[in-house]
Coordinates of C-alpha atoms in Angstrom, one line a residue:
M1 CA 84.8 -26.2 -10.7
D2 CA 88.3 -27.6 -10.1
I3 CA 88.8 -30.0 -13.0
N4 CA 91.9 -31.6 -11.5
A5 CA 90.0 -32.3 -8.3
L6 CA 87.3 -34.0 -10.3
Y7 CA 89.9 -36.0 -12.2
N8 CA 91.5 -37.2 -8.9
E9 CA 88.1 -38.1 -7.4
W10 CA 87.3 -40.2 -10.5
L11 CA 90.8 -41.8 -10.4
E12 CA 90.1 -42.8 -6.8
K13 CA 86.4 -43.8 -7.0
A14 CA 85.6 -45.0 -10.6
T15 CA 86.4 -48.6 -9.7
G16 CA 83.2 -50.1 -11.1
D17 CA 84.7 -50.4 -14.6
P18 CA 88.4 -51.3 -15.0
D19 CA 88.4 -49.6 -18.5
L20 CA 87.8 -46.3 -16.8
I21 CA 90.7 -46.5 -14.4
A22 CA 93.0 -47.6 -17.1
E23 CA 91.9 -44.6 -19.3
L24 CA 92.3 -42.1 -16.4
Q25 CA 95.7 -43.4 -15.5
S26 CA 96.8 -43.1 -19.2
I27 CA 96.0 -39.4 -19.3
K28 CA 97.7 -38.4 -16.0
G29 CA 99.5 -35.0 -16.4
N30 CA 97.8 -34.3 -19.8
E31 CA 95.8 -31.2 -19.1
E32 CA 94.1 -31.1 -22.5
E33 CA 92.8 -34.6 -22.2
I34 CA 91.7 -34.2 -18.6
T35 CA 89.9 -30.9 -19.4
D36 CA 88.1 -32.5 -22.3
R37 CA 86.7 -35.2 -20.1
F38 CA 85.8 -33.0 -17.1
Y39 CA 85.1 -29.4 -18.3
R40 CA 81.4 -30.2 -18.2
S41 CA 78.8 -32.9 -17.4
L42 CA 77.0 -34.4 -20.4
E43 CA 73.8 -32.4 -20.7
F44 CA 70.4 -34.2 -20.5
G45 CA 67.9 -32.8 -22.9
T46 CA 64.9 -34.0 -25.0
A47 CA 67.3 -36.3 -26.9
G48 CA 68.7 -37.6 -23.5
L49 CA 72.5 -38.0 -23.3
R50 CA 75.0 -38.5 -26.1
G51 CA 78.8 -38.5 -25.9
V52 CA 82.1 -40.3 -26.5
I53 CA 82.4 -43.6 -24.5
G54 CA 85.0 -43.2 -21.7
A55 CA 86.0 -41.8 -18.3
G56 CA 84.8 -38.5 -17.0
T57 CA 81.7 -36.3 -16.5
N58 CA 81.7 -35.5 -20.3
R59 CA 81.7 -39.1 -21.3
M60 CA 79.3 -42.0 -21.6
N61 CA 80.1 -44.5 -18.8
I62 CA 78.4 -46.4 -16.0
Y63 CA 78.5 -43.4 -13.7
T64 CA 77.0 -40.9 -16.2
V65 CA 74.4 -43.5 -17.1
G66 CA 73.7 -44.4 -13.5
R67 CA 73.4 -40.7 -12.5
A68 CA 71.0 -40.0 -15.4
T69 CA 68.9 -43.1 -14.4
Q70 CA 68.8 -42.1 -10.8
G71 CA 67.5 -38.7 -11.8
L72 CA 64.9 -40.3 -14.0
A73 CA 63.9 -42.6 -11.2
D74 CA 63.4 -39.6 -8.9
F75 CA 61.4 -37.8 -11.6
L76 CA 59.2 -40.9 -12.1
N77 CA 58.6 -41.6 -8.4
K78 CA 57.5 -38.0 -8.0
N79 CA 55.1 -37.9 -10.9
Y80 CA 53.7 -41.5 -11.2
E81 CA 52.2 -44.0 -8.9
N82 CA 53.9 -47.4 -9.3
P83 CA 56.1 -46.3 -12.3
S84 CA 57.6 -48.7 -14.8
V85 CA 60.1 -48.3 -17.6
A86 CA 60.8 -50.2 -20.9
I87 CA 64.5 -50.5 -21.9
G88 CA 66.1 -51.4 -25.2
Y89 CA 69.7 -51.2 -26.6
D90 CA 71.5 -51.5 -29.9
S91 CA 74.8 -53.0 -31.0
R92 CA 77.1 -50.2 -29.8
I93 CA 80.0 -50.7 -27.5
K94 CA 78.7 -51.2 -23.9
S95 CA 75.0 -50.6 -24.9
D96 CA 74.0 -54.0 -23.3
Y97 CA 76.2 -53.2 -20.2
F98 CA 74.7 -49.7 -19.9
S99 CA 71.1 -51.0 -20.3
K100 CA 71.6 -53.5 -17.4
E101 CA 73.1 -50.7 -15.3
A102 CA 70.0 -48.6 -15.9
A103 CA 67.8 -51.5 -15.1
C104 CA 69.6 -52.1 -11.8
V105 CA 69.2 -48.5 -10.7
L106 CA 65.5 -48.3 -11.6
A107 CA 64.8 -51.6 -9.8
A108 CA 66.6 -50.3 -6.7
N109 CA 64.3 -47.3 -6.7
G110 CA 61.2 -49.5 -6.8
I111 CA 60.5 -49.1 -10.5
K112 CA 59.4 -52.1 -12.6
V113 CA 61.6 -52.7 -15.6
Y114 CA 60.8 -54.4 -18.9
I115 CA 64.0 -55.1 -20.9
Y116 CA 64.6 -56.6 -24.3
D117 CA 66.6 -59.8 -24.0
E118 CA 68.7 -58.9 -27.1
L119 CA 69.4 -55.8 -29.2
E120 CA 66.3 -54.4 -30.9
P121 CA 65.5 -51.3 -33.1
T122 CA 64.5 -48.0 -31.5
P123 CA 60.9 -48.2 -32.9
C124 CA 60.5 -51.5 -31.0
L125 CA 61.3 -49.6 -27.8
S126 CA 58.7 -47.0 -28.6
F127 CA 56.2 -49.8 -29.3
A128 CA 57.0 -51.6 -26.0
I129 CA 56.3 -48.4 -24.0
R130 CA 52.7 -48.3 -25.2
H131 CA 52.4 -52.1 -25.2
F132 CA 53.3 -52.4 -21.5
K133 CA 51.8 -49.0 -20.7
T134 CA 55.0 -48.0 -19.0
S135 CA 55.7 -44.5 -17.5
S136 CA 58.9 -44.1 -19.5
G137 CA 61.4 -45.8 -21.8
I138 CA 65.2 -45.8 -22.3
I139 CA 67.2 -46.9 -25.3
L140 CA 71.0 -47.1 -25.3
T141 CA 72.0 -45.9 -28.8
A142 CA 74.0 -43.2 -30.6
S143 CA 72.0 -43.7 -33.8
H144 CA 74.3 -43.3 -36.8
N145 CA 77.3 -41.7 -35.0
P146 CA 80.9 -43.2 -35.2
A147 CA 81.8 -46.1 -33.0
K148 CA 83.4 -44.0 -30.2
Y149 CA 79.9 -42.6 -29.3
N150 CA 77.0 -44.0 -27.3
G151 CA 73.8 -42.4 -26.1
Y152 CA 70.8 -42.7 -23.7
K153 CA 67.4 -41.6 -25.1
C154 CA 64.5 -41.2 -22.7
Y155 CA 60.8 -41.5 -23.7
N156 CA 57.6 -40.5 -22.1
P157 CA 54.5 -42.8 -21.6
K158 CA 53.1 -41.8 -25.0
G159 CA 56.1 -43.5 -26.8
Y160 CA 57.9 -40.4 -28.1
Q161 CA 61.0 -38.7 -26.7
M162 CA 60.5 -36.5 -23.6
T163 CA 59.1 -33.0 -24.1
D164 CA 61.2 -30.0 -23.1
E165 CA 59.3 -29.7 -19.8
E166 CA 59.7 -33.4 -18.9
A167 CA 63.4 -33.3 -19.8
A168 CA 64.1 -30.1 -17.9
E169 CA 62.5 -31.5 -14.7
T170 CA 64.4 -34.8 -15.1
Y171 CA 67.6 -32.9 -15.6
D172 CA 66.9 -30.9 -12.4
F173 CA 66.8 -34.2 -10.5
I174 CA 69.9 -35.5 -12.3
Q175 CA 72.0 -32.5 -11.2
K176 CA 71.3 -33.3 -7.6
V177 CA 72.8 -36.8 -7.9
D178 CA 76.4 -37.5 -6.9
Y179 CA 78.2 -39.7 -9.3
F180 CA 79.5 -42.1 -6.6
T181 CA 77.3 -41.8 -3.5
G182 CA 73.9 -40.8 -4.9
I183 CA 73.0 -43.7 -7.1
K184 CA 70.9 -46.6 -5.7
K185 CA 71.7 -50.0 -7.3
T186 CA 70.6 -53.6 -6.9
D187 CA 71.8 -56.9 -8.3
F188 CA 70.5 -57.6 -11.8
D189 CA 69.9 -61.3 -11.4
E190 CA 68.2 -60.8 -8.0
A191 CA 65.9 -58.2 -9.6
V192 CA 65.0 -60.6 -12.3
E193 CA 64.3 -63.3 -9.7
N194 CA 62.0 -61.1 -7.7
G195 CA 60.1 -59.7 -10.7
M196 CA 61.4 -56.1 -10.6
I197 CA 63.1 -56.7 -13.9
E198 CA 61.2 -58.7 -16.6
Y199 CA 62.6 -59.7 -20.0
I200 CA 60.5 -58.8 -23.0
G201 CA 59.7 -61.9 -25.0
K202 CA 59.8 -62.6 -28.7
E203 CA 56.0 -62.5 -28.8
V204 CA 56.1 -58.7 -28.4
I205 CA 58.3 -58.4 -31.5
E206 CA 55.8 -60.5 -33.4
V207 CA 53.0 -58.2 -32.4
F208 CA 55.2 -55.2 -33.5
L209 CA 55.7 -56.9 -36.9
D210 CA 52.0 -57.6 -37.2
E211 CA 51.3 -53.8 -36.8
V212 CA 54.0 -52.9 -39.3
Q213 CA 52.6 -55.4 -41.9
K214 CA 49.2 -53.7 -41.6
Q215 CA 50.7 -50.7 -43.4
C216 CA 51.0 -52.6 -46.7
V217 CA 48.7 -51.0 -49.3
N218 CA 49.3 -53.5 -52.2
P219 CA 50.4 -56.8 -50.5
E220 CA 49.1 -58.9 -53.3
L221 CA 51.4 -57.3 -55.8
V222 CA 54.7 -57.8 -54.1
K223 CA 55.2 -61.5 -54.8
K224 CA 54.4 -60.9 -58.5
A225 CA 57.3 -58.4 -58.9
D226 CA 60.0 -61.0 -58.0
L227 CA 61.9 -58.2 -56.3
K228 CA 65.7 -58.6 -55.6
V229 CA 66.9 -56.7 -52.5
I230 CA 70.4 -56.3 -51.2
Y231 CA 70.3 -55.3 -47.5
T232 CA 72.8 -54.2 -44.9
P233 CA 72.0 -53.6 -41.3
L234 CA 75.4 -52.0 -40.8
N235 CA 76.2 -54.3 -38.0
G236 CA 73.2 -53.0 -36.1
T237 CA 69.7 -54.1 -34.9
G238 CA 67.9 -54.3 -38.2
N239 CA 69.0 -57.7 -39.4
K240 CA 66.3 -59.8 -37.9
P241 CA 63.2 -57.6 -38.0
V242 CA 63.8 -56.1 -41.5
R243 CA 64.4 -59.6 -43.0
A244 CA 61.3 -60.9 -41.1
I245 CA 59.0 -58.2 -42.4
L246 CA 60.3 -58.5 -46.0
D247 CA 59.7 -62.3 -45.8
R248 CA 56.2 -61.7 -44.5
I249 CA 55.2 -59.6 -47.5
G250 CA 56.6 -62.1 -49.9
I251 CA 60.1 -60.9 -50.8
S252 CA 62.2 -64.0 -50.7
K253 CA 65.3 -62.7 -52.6
V254 CA 67.0 -60.7 -49.9
F255 CA 70.8 -60.8 -50.0
V256 CA 72.5 -59.5 -46.8
V257 CA 76.0 -58.0 -46.9
P258 CA 77.9 -60.7 -44.9
E259 CA 80.5 -58.3 -43.5
Q260 CA 77.8 -56.0 -42.1
E261 CA 75.2 -58.7 -41.1
N262 CA 76.0 -59.4 -37.4
P263 CA 76.1 -56.9 -34.5
D264 CA 79.5 -55.2 -34.0
G265 CA 79.8 -51.8 -32.3
N266 CA 83.2 -51.2 -33.9
F267 CA 81.6 -50.9 -37.3
P268 CA 84.8 -52.3 -39.0
T269 CA 83.7 -51.7 -42.6
C270 CA 81.8 -48.5 -42.1
P271 CA 83.3 -46.1 -39.6
F272 CA 80.4 -43.7 -40.1
P273 CA 77.3 -46.1 -40.0
N274 CA 75.0 -43.5 -41.5
P275 CA 72.8 -44.4 -44.5
E276 CA 73.1 -40.8 -45.7
I277 CA 76.7 -41.6 -46.6
K278 CA 77.7 -43.3 -49.9
Q279 CA 80.5 -45.3 -48.2
V280 CA 78.0 -47.5 -46.3
F281 CA 76.8 -48.9 -49.6
E282 CA 80.2 -49.8 -51.0
L283 CA 80.1 -53.5 -50.0
G284 CA 76.5 -53.8 -51.2
L285 CA 77.4 -52.1 -54.5
E286 CA 80.2 -54.7 -54.9
M287 CA 77.7 -57.5 -54.3
N288 CA 75.3 -56.0 -56.8
K289 CA 77.7 -56.6 -59.7
D290 CA 76.5 -60.2 -59.6
I291 CA 73.1 -59.9 -58.1
K292 CA 71.6 -57.0 -60.1
A293 CA 69.2 -56.0 -57.4
D294 CA 66.2 -53.7 -57.8
V295 CA 66.8 -52.0 -54.4
L296 CA 69.8 -51.7 -52.0
L297 CA 68.7 -50.9 -48.4
A298 CA 70.9 -49.8 -45.5
T299 CA 69.5 -49.3 -42.0
D300 CA 71.5 -47.5 -39.3
P301 CA 72.6 -49.3 -36.1
D302 CA 69.4 -48.6 -34.2
C303 CA 67.3 -49.2 -37.3
D304 CA 65.3 -46.0 -37.1
R305 CA 66.7 -44.7 -40.5
V306 CA 66.9 -46.3 -43.9
G307 CA 68.7 -45.2 -47.0
I308 CA 68.4 -46.7 -50.5
A309 CA 70.3 -47.0 -53.8
V310 CA 68.5 -48.0 -56.9
P311 CA 69.5 -48.7 -60.5
D312 CA 68.5 -46.3 -63.3
K313 CA 67.7 -47.4 -66.9
T314 CA 71.4 -47.9 -67.6
G315 CA 72.0 -50.1 -64.6
E316 CA 74.0 -47.3 -62.8
L317 CA 73.1 -47.3 -59.1
V318 CA 71.8 -44.0 -57.8
L319 CA 71.7 -43.0 -54.1
M320 CA 68.4 -41.4 -53.3
S321 CA 68.1 -38.7 -50.6
G322 CA 65.8 -38.8 -47.6
N323 CA 63.8 -36.0 -49.1
E324 CA 63.3 -37.9 -52.4
V325 CA 62.3 -41.1 -50.6
G326 CA 59.9 -39.2 -48.3
A327 CA 58.3 -37.5 -51.3
M328 CA 57.9 -40.8 -53.2
L329 CA 56.5 -42.7 -50.3
L330 CA 54.0 -39.9 -49.6
N331 CA 52.9 -39.8 -53.3
Y332 CA 52.7 -43.6 -53.4
L333 CA 50.6 -43.9 -50.2
L334 CA 48.3 -41.1 -51.1
S335 CA 47.7 -42.2 -54.7
Q336 CA 47.2 -45.8 -53.8
K337 CA 44.9 -45.1 -50.9
K338 CA 42.8 -42.8 -53.0
E339 CA 42.6 -45.3 -55.9
K340 CA 41.4 -48.0 -53.4
G341 CA 38.9 -45.6 -51.8
I342 CA 40.6 -45.8 -48.4
L343 CA 42.1 -42.3 -48.2
S344 CA 40.4 -40.5 -45.3
D345 CA 38.7 -37.2 -46.2
S346 CA 40.6 -35.6 -43.3
A347 CA 44.0 -37.3 -44.1
V348 CA 47.1 -35.7 -42.5
A349 CA 50.7 -36.0 -43.5
V350 CA 53.6 -34.3 -41.8
K351 CA 57.4 -33.6 -42.1
S352 CA 60.1 -31.7 -40.3
F353 CA 60.2 -28.1 -41.5
V354 CA 63.7 -28.6 -42.8
S355 CA 62.6 -31.3 -45.2
T356 CA 61.6 -30.8 -48.8
D357 CA 58.7 -28.6 -49.7
L358 CA 57.9 -30.9 -52.6
A359 CA 56.0 -33.1 -50.1
E360 CA 53.6 -30.3 -49.3
V361 CA 52.9 -29.8 -53.0
I362 CA 52.2 -33.5 -53.4
A363 CA 49.8 -33.6 -50.5
K364 CA 47.9 -30.6 -51.9
K365 CA 47.1 -32.6 -55.1
Y366 CA 45.3 -35.2 -52.9
N367 CA 43.6 -32.7 -50.6
C368 CA 45.6 -34.0 -47.8
T369 CA 46.2 -31.7 -44.8
F370 CA 50.0 -31.0 -44.4
K371 CA 51.9 -30.1 -41.3
N372 CA 55.4 -28.7 -40.9
L373 CA 56.9 -29.3 -37.5
L374 CA 60.2 -28.7 -35.7
T375 CA 63.0 -31.1 -36.3
G376 CA 62.7 -34.0 -33.9
F377 CA 60.4 -37.0 -34.4
K378 CA 58.9 -36.5 -31.0
Y379 CA 56.8 -33.6 -32.6
I380 CA 55.5 -36.1 -35.2
G381 CA 54.8 -38.6 -32.4
E382 CA 52.9 -35.9 -30.5
L383 CA 50.8 -35.1 -33.6
I384 CA 49.9 -38.8 -34.0
T385 CA 49.0 -39.0 -30.3
N386 CA 46.7 -35.9 -30.6
L387 CA 45.0 -37.4 -33.6
E388 CA 44.5 -40.7 -31.7
S389 CA 43.0 -38.8 -28.8
Q390 CA 40.5 -37.3 -31.2
G391 CA 39.6 -40.7 -32.6
R392 CA 41.4 -39.8 -35.8
A393 CA 44.3 -42.3 -35.8
Q394 CA 43.3 -43.5 -39.3
D395 CA 43.8 -40.0 -40.7
F396 CA 47.6 -40.2 -40.3
V397 CA 49.2 -41.1 -43.6
M398 CA 52.9 -40.7 -42.8
G399 CA 55.5 -38.5 -41.4
F400 CA 59.2 -38.1 -42.4
E401 CA 62.4 -36.2 -41.8
E402 CA 65.0 -35.5 -44.5
S403 CA 67.6 -37.4 -42.4
Y404 CA 66.1 -40.7 -43.7
G405 CA 63.5 -41.2 -41.0
Y406 CA 60.0 -42.4 -42.0
L407 CA 56.9 -43.6 -40.2
A408 CA 53.6 -44.9 -41.5
G409 CA 51.1 -46.3 -39.0
T410 CA 50.6 -45.5 -35.4
H411 CA 52.3 -48.5 -33.8
A412 CA 55.4 -46.4 -32.9
R413 CA 55.9 -42.7 -32.0
D414 CA 59.4 -42.6 -33.5
K415 CA 60.8 -43.1 -36.9
D416 CA 60.9 -46.7 -38.0
A417 CA 63.2 -48.2 -40.6
V418 CA 61.3 -51.5 -40.3
V419 CA 58.1 -50.1 -41.8
G420 CA 60.2 -47.8 -44.0
S421 CA 62.1 -50.7 -45.5
M422 CA 58.9 -52.6 -46.1
L423 CA 57.1 -49.7 -47.8
I424 CA 60.1 -48.8 -49.9
C425 CA 60.3 -52.4 -51.2
E426 CA 56.5 -52.6 -51.7
M427 CA 56.7 -49.3 -53.7
A428 CA 59.6 -50.6 -55.8
A429 CA 57.6 -53.8 -56.5
F430 CA 54.5 -51.8 -57.5
Y431 CA 56.4 -49.6 -60.0
K432 CA 58.5 -52.5 -61.3
L433 CA 55.3 -54.1 -62.5
K434 CA 54.7 -50.9 -64.4
G435 CA 58.1 -51.0 -66.0
M436 CA 59.5 -48.2 -63.8
N437 CA 62.4 -48.0 -61.4
L438 CA 62.4 -45.5 -58.5
V439 CA 64.6 -43.1 -60.4
D440 CA 61.9 -43.0 -63.1
V441 CA 59.3 -42.4 -60.4
M442 CA 61.3 -39.5 -58.8
N443 CA 61.9 -37.9 -62.2
S444 CA 58.1 -38.1 -63.0
L445 CA 57.4 -36.2 -59.7
Y446 CA 60.0 -33.5 -60.6
D447 CA 58.4 -33.3 -64.1
E448 CA 55.0 -32.8 -62.5
F449 CA 55.8 -30.6 -59.6
G450 CA 59.1 -28.8 -60.4
Y451 CA 62.7 -29.6 -59.5
Y452 CA 63.6 -29.3 -55.8
N453 CA 67.3 -29.7 -55.0
N454 CA 67.7 -30.2 -51.2
D455 CA 71.1 -30.4 -49.6
V456 CA 72.3 -30.6 -46.0
Q457 CA 75.7 -29.2 -45.1
S458 CA 77.2 -30.2 -41.8
Y459 CA 79.9 -28.2 -40.1
T460 CA 81.7 -29.8 -37.1
F461 CA 83.0 -27.9 -34.1
E462 CA 84.6 -30.2 -31.5
G463 CA 85.3 -29.6 -27.8
A464 CA 84.8 -26.6 -25.6
A465 CA 86.1 -24.1 -28.2
G466 CA 83.7 -25.6 -30.7
M467 CA 80.7 -25.0 -28.5
E468 CA 81.7 -21.4 -28.2
K469 CA 82.2 -21.1 -31.9
M470 CA 78.7 -22.5 -32.7
A471 CA 77.1 -20.1 -30.3
G472 CA 79.0 -17.2 -31.8
I473 CA 77.8 -18.1 -35.4
M474 CA 74.2 -18.2 -34.3
D475 CA 74.5 -14.9 -32.4
T476 CA 76.1 -13.2 -35.4
L477 CA 73.4 -14.4 -37.8
R478 CA 70.7 -13.2 -35.4
A479 CA 72.2 -9.8 -34.8
N480 CA 73.1 -9.2 -38.4
P481 CA 70.9 -11.3 -40.7
P482 CA 72.1 -11.3 -44.3
K483 CA 70.1 -9.3 -46.9
E484 CA 71.0 -11.8 -49.6
I485 CA 72.4 -15.3 -49.8
G486 CA 74.1 -16.6 -52.9
G487 CA 72.8 -13.7 -54.9
Y488 CA 69.2 -14.3 -53.9
A489 CA 67.4 -11.6 -51.9
V490 CA 66.2 -12.6 -48.4
T491 CA 62.5 -12.1 -48.3
A492 CA 61.9 -13.1 -44.6
V493 CA 63.8 -14.2 -41.6
S494 CA 62.2 -16.7 -39.2
D495 CA 63.8 -17.0 -35.7
Y496 CA 62.3 -20.0 -34.0
K497 CA 64.0 -18.9 -30.7
T498 CA 62.0 -15.7 -30.6
S499 CA 59.0 -17.3 -32.4
K500 CA 58.9 -14.5 -34.9
T501 CA 59.0 -14.2 -38.7
V502 CA 60.0 -10.7 -40.0
Y503 CA 59.4 -10.0 -43.7
T504 CA 61.4 -7.4 -45.7
S505 CA 58.2 -5.5 -46.1
G506 CA 58.1 -5.0 -42.3
K507 CA 55.3 -7.4 -41.7
E508 CA 55.7 -9.7 -38.7
E509 CA 54.1 -13.1 -37.9
V510 CA 54.2 -15.3 -34.8
I511 CA 55.6 -18.8 -35.2
E512 CA 53.1 -21.2 -33.6
L513 CA 55.7 -23.9 -32.7
P514 CA 57.8 -24.5 -29.6
K515 CA 60.9 -22.3 -29.3
S516 CA 64.1 -23.7 -30.9
N517 CA 67.5 -22.4 -31.8
V518 CA 66.9 -22.2 -35.5
L519 CA 67.1 -19.5 -38.1
A520 CA 65.3 -19.8 -41.5
F521 CA 66.0 -17.4 -44.4
A522 CA 63.4 -17.4 -47.1
L523 CA 64.8 -16.3 -50.4
E524 CA 63.2 -15.1 -53.7
K525 CA 62.0 -17.7 -56.2
G526 CA 61.1 -20.3 -53.4
N527 CA 64.7 -20.9 -52.3
K528 CA 65.6 -21.3 -48.7
V529 CA 68.5 -21.6 -46.2
I530 CA 67.9 -22.9 -42.7
V531 CA 70.6 -22.9 -40.0
R532 CA 70.3 -25.2 -37.0
P533 CA 72.8 -26.4 -34.4
S534 CA 72.4 -30.1 -33.7
G535 CA 71.0 -31.1 -30.4
T536 CA 73.1 -34.2 -30.1
E537 CA 76.3 -33.6 -32.0
P538 CA 79.0 -30.9 -32.1
K539 CA 77.6 -29.6 -35.5
I540 CA 75.8 -26.8 -37.2
K541 CA 73.7 -27.9 -40.1
A542 CA 72.6 -25.7 -43.1
Y543 CA 69.6 -27.0 -44.9
I544 CA 69.5 -25.7 -48.5
T545 CA 66.5 -25.6 -50.7
A546 CA 67.0 -24.7 -54.4
V547 CA 64.0 -24.6 -56.7
G548 CA 64.9 -24.7 -60.4
E549 CA 63.3 -25.1 -63.8
S550 CA 65.5 -28.2 -64.5
K551 CA 67.9 -30.5 -62.6
T552 CA 70.9 -28.5 -63.9
N553 CA 69.4 -25.1 -63.0
A554 CA 68.5 -26.2 -59.4
A555 CA 72.0 -27.7 -58.9
E556 CA 73.5 -24.4 -60.0
I557 CA 71.4 -22.5 -57.5
A558 CA 72.2 -24.9 -54.7
E559 CA 75.9 -24.5 -55.3
K560 CA 75.6 -20.8 -54.9
L561 CA 73.7 -21.2 -51.6
I562 CA 76.1 -23.8 -50.3
K563 CA 79.1 -21.5 -50.9
A564 CA 77.3 -18.7 -49.0
A565 CA 76.5 -21.0 -46.1
D566 CA 80.2 -22.0 -46.0
E567 CA 81.0 -18.3 -45.4
F568 CA 78.6 -18.2 -42.5
M569 CA 80.6 -20.9 -40.7
K570 CA 84.0 -19.4 -40.9

């Protein structure tokens, strides 16, 4: 591959977007900048595409989006009769532009398109796929990444992200498409006129909200609690649907952070629009000095994740982790459904295997079957679909990931911060009437089940050299797994790439999950370290589980494990 030849070709032919030509001209003669844009093509996987917005094969632009969509069209036309696609987009820079580009390519290939007429949350896209019975779905989003990123997620007809097999076949088609001569396109307005592109009306969002509202367990109690909520959509898609669902269940005192209310892909007040990060709550915390809210909510730009901060007894606001919220929601739903006599005898709850083991202990108390699945909400979506096919949709209680993603109900097959926000507020109202805040609730769970300290450490490796570094770290850990981590003996090593768990006793077990580039180190006393490269970002994540007799003890253990993980990443 001649990178300079690629650069010159783009300089000559990438005339469809003036921003691209200006960028390419600005880097003329800069080998490092040219290489970074052209050393590879963005890879298409089960999470679709994700990359920095800009010019080149390693960037998100109308040509990489058009090429991916042409490959998707070829895949759909091969595998489906009269295929159709639902399209959504968030507030990111060029998301609306890219969504129309994708629609024009699909329509030119004879594929019917249903497209939202304004930005909507990712779970609304998942819902639309099943509502319209489309063959696939696309949403233009980079979730909680910084403003310079955008992405392109693809879904299958069941409403969850493509399986490995579907993504691999689509990628084969994509690789055959030339960026400039291989993409079919039609005019957007003409395609709307002739019916190949159809706008999704507001009535579909109302049906979505109807389904979300059905997940309320104690709707009659919410109004009585007089809950105060501060909410920030972080300049993303959550503003309208989250406020609408809270209003529906009787929460009238919702105060929205004005600087973060309206869509803005530059995220001027939160450069990392990720509800896992304390910084996104700063403006809400400032507002709270006057409001004294019961709950602060923050949803990420595509509104599939939600984070919270809640006051403790002293009024000090505490940021709660995704693991803590997941455990509390599970306990709340199980306990209340059991009390009301509506908990199925064959109830099922599920989490990603890197999320807190506390959830599994809670489920056991209520005789609820518990499943641990690979990271990626598509696996939870697949489980729901399988339950539904067995006539057991009502058995699904909830699923969650430690990264602030929750789903109750079967209306979507992806994490949903609309239903997550609603249930968090309902739960807060329920316990408020009992004289408890959510910090009290979490502490009561720790008192009952033991203290679980869960931390996620992210290590960033940018560019081509970073990709090599990440691969080297994983290879080293596989070839020479540690015998102890942080002073705790390793009792078993689970390699999800080889689907094998090897115990120090010599015993081996097969892992009955799809293969994945993940290593899990089980340690004595219930502690654990899991190492996983991100599928969408230039990062390796280390998931730390420390189980202690007290909060202090668990924190001390976690600190030792984090220091050991830091050493792995050097």
